[in-house]
Short mmCIF file of C-alpha atoms in Angstrom, two decimals:
data_model
loop_
_atom_site.label_atom_id
_atom_site.label_comp_id
_atom_site.label_asym_id
_atom_site.label_seq_id
_atom_site.Cartn_x
_atom_site.Cartn_y
_atom_site.Cartn_z
CA MET A 1048 0.00 0.00 0.00
CA ALA A 1049 1.29 3.45 -0.90
CA ASP A 1050 2.38 5.75 1.89
CA GLU A 1051 -0.40 8.32 1.99
CA THR A 1052 1.72 10.72 4.07
CA VAL A 1053 4.09 11.40 1.15
CA GLN A 1054 3.14 14.62 -0.60
CA THR A 1055 3.14 14.23 -4.37
CA GLU A 1056 1.69 17.54 -5.54
CA LEU A 1057 1.87 21.22 -4.70
CA SER A 1058 -1.07 22.99 -3.15
CA GLU A 1059 -2.97 25.56 -5.18
CA ARG A 1060 -1.36 28.32 -3.11
CA ALA A 1061 2.13 26.90 -3.69
CA ARG A 1062 1.50 26.63 -7.43
CA GLY A 1063 0.36 30.26 -7.49
CA TRP A 1064 3.50 31.36 -5.67
CA LEU A 1065 5.66 29.30 -8.04
CA LYS A 1066 3.97 30.87 -11.06
CA TYR A 1067 4.63 34.35 -9.70
CA LEU A 1068 8.25 33.51 -8.86
CA TYR A 1069 8.81 32.17 -12.37
CA ARG A 1070 7.41 35.41 -13.82
CA LYS A 1071 9.67 37.43 -11.55
CA ALA A 1072 12.75 35.33 -12.32
CA MET A 1073 12.17 35.60 -16.06
CA VAL A 1074 11.40 39.34 -16.12
CA ASP A 1075 13.71 41.24 -18.48
CA ASP A 1076 15.33 43.59 -15.97
CA ASP A 1077 18.95 44.69 -15.60
CA TRP A 1078 20.95 44.25 -12.37
CA SER A 1079 24.12 45.81 -13.83
CA LYS A 1080 25.44 49.18 -12.63
CA ASP A 1081 23.82 50.89 -15.60
CA GLY A 1082 20.48 49.16 -15.04
CA ARG A 1083 17.90 48.76 -12.32
CA PRO A 1084 16.08 45.71 -10.90
CA SER A 1085 12.39 45.37 -11.65
CA GLU A 1086 10.02 46.66 -8.99
CA MET A 1087 8.93 43.04 -8.62
CA TRP A 1088 12.07 42.55 -6.51
CA ASP A 1089 11.58 43.77 -2.94
CA ASP A 1090 14.10 46.31 -1.59
CA LYS A 1091 11.87 47.77 1.12
CA SER A 1092 11.03 45.04 3.64
CA LEU A 1093 12.90 44.43 6.89
CA PRO A 1094 15.10 47.54 7.08
CA PRO A 1095 17.86 48.20 7.90
CA MET A 1096 19.26 44.72 7.29
CA GLY A 1097 17.05 43.00 4.74
CA ASN A 1098 15.92 45.81 2.45
CA PHE A 1099 18.07 44.90 -0.54
CA HIS A 1100 16.99 43.22 -3.77
CA ARG A 1101 19.49 40.42 -3.11
CA PHE A 1102 17.62 39.19 -0.04
CA ASP A 1103 14.42 38.78 -2.02
CA ALA A 1104 16.33 36.68 -4.55
CA VAL A 1105 18.07 34.58 -1.89
CA ASP A 1106 14.98 34.04 0.24
CA SER A 1107 13.01 33.00 -2.85
CA SER A 1108 15.40 30.10 -3.43
CA TYR A 1109 14.60 28.04 -0.34
CA ALA A 1110 11.15 26.81 -1.28
CA VAL A 1111 12.26 26.00 -4.83
CA ALA A 1112 14.47 23.15 -3.65
CA MET A 1113 11.70 21.82 -1.41
CA MET A 1114 9.21 21.96 -4.27
CA SER A 1115 11.62 20.04 -6.49
CA ASP A 1116 11.44 17.10 -4.07
CA ILE A 1117 7.64 17.07 -4.35
CA THR A 1118 7.37 17.50 -8.12
CA PRO A 1119 10.69 16.29 -9.57
CA ALA A 1120 9.27 16.32 -13.10
CA TRP A 1121 9.43 20.12 -12.94
CA ARG A 1122 13.13 20.24 -12.14
CA GLU A 1123 13.96 21.98 -15.41
CA VAL A 1124 11.74 24.90 -14.40
CA TYR A 1125 13.11 24.96 -10.87
CA SER A 1126 16.69 24.92 -12.19
CA LYS A 1127 15.96 27.80 -14.54
CA ILE A 1128 14.56 29.87 -11.65
CA LEU A 1129 17.57 29.17 -9.44
CA GLU A 1130 20.00 30.00 -12.25
CA SER A 1131 18.28 33.35 -12.79
CA LEU A 1132 18.52 34.07 -9.04
CA VAL A 1133 22.27 33.36 -9.03
CA ASP A 1134 22.73 35.58 -12.09
CA ARG A 1135 21.12 38.46 -10.22
CA ILE A 1136 22.88 37.90 -6.90
CA THR A 1137 26.30 37.97 -8.59
CA ASP A 1138 25.62 41.17 -10.54
CA TYR A 1139 26.13 44.77 -9.40
CA TRP A 1140 22.76 45.22 -7.67
CA GLY A 1141 23.29 41.92 -5.90
CA THR A 1142 26.43 43.37 -4.32
CA TYR A 1143 25.15 46.95 -4.10
CA ASP A 1144 25.64 47.46 -0.37
CA TRP A 1145 29.19 46.11 -0.36
CA SER A 1146 30.08 48.13 -3.45
CA GLU A 1147 28.51 51.44 -2.41
CA GLN A 1148 28.37 51.62 1.40
CA ILE A 1149 31.92 52.83 1.93
CA GLY A 1150 33.22 53.81 5.36
CA PRO A 1151 30.96 54.88 8.26
CA ASP A 1152 27.31 55.56 7.54
CA PRO A 1153 26.91 59.34 6.97
CA GLN A 1154 23.36 59.03 8.35
CA ARG A 1155 24.35 57.43 11.66
CA GLU A 1156 23.43 60.59 13.60
CA HIS A 1157 19.91 60.49 12.15
CA TYR A 1158 18.85 56.93 12.90
CA PRO A 1159 15.24 56.55 14.13
CA ASP A 1160 14.62 55.98 17.83
CA GLU A 1161 13.41 52.43 17.21
CA PHE A 1162 17.00 51.41 16.40
CA PHE A 1163 17.89 51.94 20.08
CA PRO A 1164 18.69 49.88 22.06
CA LEU A 1165 17.50 46.91 20.00
CA LEU A 1166 20.10 47.33 17.24
CA ILE A 1167 22.54 49.80 18.77
CA PRO A 1168 23.28 50.53 22.47
CA ASN A 1169 21.96 53.91 23.55
CA GLU A 1170 25.41 55.09 24.60
CA LEU A 1171 26.68 54.60 21.01
CA ARG A 1172 24.03 56.79 19.38
CA GLY A 1173 25.65 58.75 16.56
CA GLU A 1174 28.92 56.81 16.89
CA TYR A 1175 28.07 53.37 15.57
CA ASP A 1176 26.68 52.05 12.30
CA THR A 1177 23.44 50.11 12.26
CA PRO A 1178 23.55 46.41 11.34
CA GLY A 1179 23.00 46.24 7.59
CA TRP A 1180 25.50 48.99 6.79
CA ALA A 1181 28.41 47.30 4.99
CA ALA A 1182 31.08 49.85 6.04
CA ASN A 1183 33.49 48.62 3.38
CA GLY A 1184 36.81 50.41 3.89
CA VAL A 1185 36.85 50.85 7.66
CA GLU A 1186 39.94 49.98 9.67
CA PRO A 1187 41.63 47.63 10.23
CA TRP A 1188 40.70 45.99 6.92
CA GLY A 1189 40.58 48.89 4.50
CA TYR A 1190 38.68 49.02 1.23
CA GLU A 1191 38.06 45.59 -0.32
CA PRO A 1192 36.11 45.74 -3.59
CA ASP A 1193 35.85 41.95 -3.86
CA PRO A 1194 33.03 40.69 -1.57
CA ILE A 1195 34.28 37.11 -1.80
CA LYS A 1196 37.88 37.76 -0.83
CA ALA A 1197 36.96 40.46 1.70
CA ALA A 1198 37.62 39.77 5.37
CA GLY A 1199 33.92 40.32 6.06
CA ALA A 1200 30.78 40.14 3.90
CA ILE A 1201 29.92 36.59 5.01
CA TYR A 1202 26.29 37.63 4.61
CA TYR A 1203 26.92 37.93 0.86
CA LYS A 1204 29.18 35.03 -0.05
CA GLY A 1205 27.50 32.61 2.35
CA PHE A 1206 24.06 33.16 0.82
CA LEU A 1207 25.52 33.06 -2.69
CA SER A 1208 27.13 29.70 -1.97
CA LEU A 1209 23.84 28.41 -0.58
CA THR A 1210 21.87 29.49 -3.66
CA MET A 1211 24.43 27.87 -5.95
CA GLY A 1212 24.26 24.74 -3.82
CA LEU A 1213 20.48 24.63 -4.18
CA HIS A 1214 20.89 24.93 -7.96
CA LEU A 1215 23.29 21.99 -7.90
CA TYR A 1216 20.90 20.00 -5.69
CA VAL A 1217 17.97 20.57 -8.01
CA SER A 1218 19.68 20.36 -11.40
CA GLY A 1219 22.71 18.14 -10.81
CA ASP A 1220 24.63 20.66 -12.94
CA ARG A 1221 28.07 21.66 -11.62
CA LYS A 1222 28.23 24.68 -13.94
CA TYR A 1223 29.38 27.05 -11.20
CA ASN A 1224 32.50 24.98 -10.74
CA ASP A 1225 33.39 25.95 -14.29
CA GLY A 1226 33.58 29.55 -13.10
CA PHE A 1227 31.40 32.61 -12.55
CA SER A 1228 31.88 36.37 -12.13
CA VAL A 1229 30.90 38.60 -9.21
CA VAL A 1230 29.99 42.32 -9.20
CA ASN A 1231 30.38 42.67 -13.01
CA ASN A 1232 31.37 46.31 -12.76
CA GLY A 1233 34.26 46.96 -15.12
CA GLU A 1234 37.56 46.63 -13.29
CA HIS A 1235 35.68 45.53 -10.19
CA THR A 1236 34.72 42.15 -11.63
CA PHE A 1237 35.99 39.04 -9.86
CA HIS A 1238 36.12 35.43 -10.98
CA TYR A 1239 35.68 32.27 -8.91
CA THR A 1240 34.44 28.73 -8.99
CA HIS A 1241 31.92 27.44 -6.46
CA THR A 1242 34.69 25.40 -4.86
CA SER A 1243 37.23 28.24 -4.69
CA MET A 1244 34.64 30.55 -3.12
CA ASN A 1245 33.85 27.98 -0.45
CA GLU A 1246 37.56 27.50 0.21
CA TYR A 1247 37.82 31.25 0.93
CA ILE A 1248 34.86 31.03 3.28
CA SER A 1249 36.30 28.00 5.07
CA ASP A 1250 39.76 29.54 5.42
CA GLN A 1251 38.30 32.77 6.82
CA TRP A 1252 36.21 30.95 9.41
CA CYS A 1253 39.15 28.79 10.45
CA SER A 1254 41.59 31.70 10.75
CA ARG A 1255 39.59 33.73 13.28
CA PRO A 1256 37.56 32.47 16.24
CA GLU A 1257 35.06 35.33 15.93
CA GLY A 1258 34.11 34.19 12.43
CA SER A 1259 34.09 35.82 9.03
CA HIS A 1260 32.28 39.05 9.86
#
């Protein structure tokens, strides 16, 4: 007798969400420095830490892998969605905060009261950046244009590695071990494989007990 507890189809709500995600993933927008993401990609929710287009792309990837286990016949569609998410995450708008938030936040003296003390201790008001501000260039690390090689930016490269891993899980395609580019901004374009990126992440975690932050 078949195991009736095994789910073999997506709910109507899940199918609707998948249809919308496919539309969003296939929209003809431009995440390069000269372009702009479609308004379909959320850059407003969960400020000050999650209000970047990249987080919408990353967070959209989780359910895709789960859906692929339920309806494996649709893996080609799922793989295409995940590939489009990786393409966006690795482009300029996917790395926008690391590329553009240089040094201390010039707005740190104007943070709203709700940031204190939940995000920042009261005694550091006006002297400390909110979580979510990249602060690329501050001492002791200095300016690091490459978010993979940078001493920090684990929030970027960790999520990128995860999304690539989900693509591999769903598609079986090791294409990102053949190489990919990050930032795609003229001279500030950097090249890795999935393996070499994870080696950087591993080495950074192992070299400092506080982690790669």
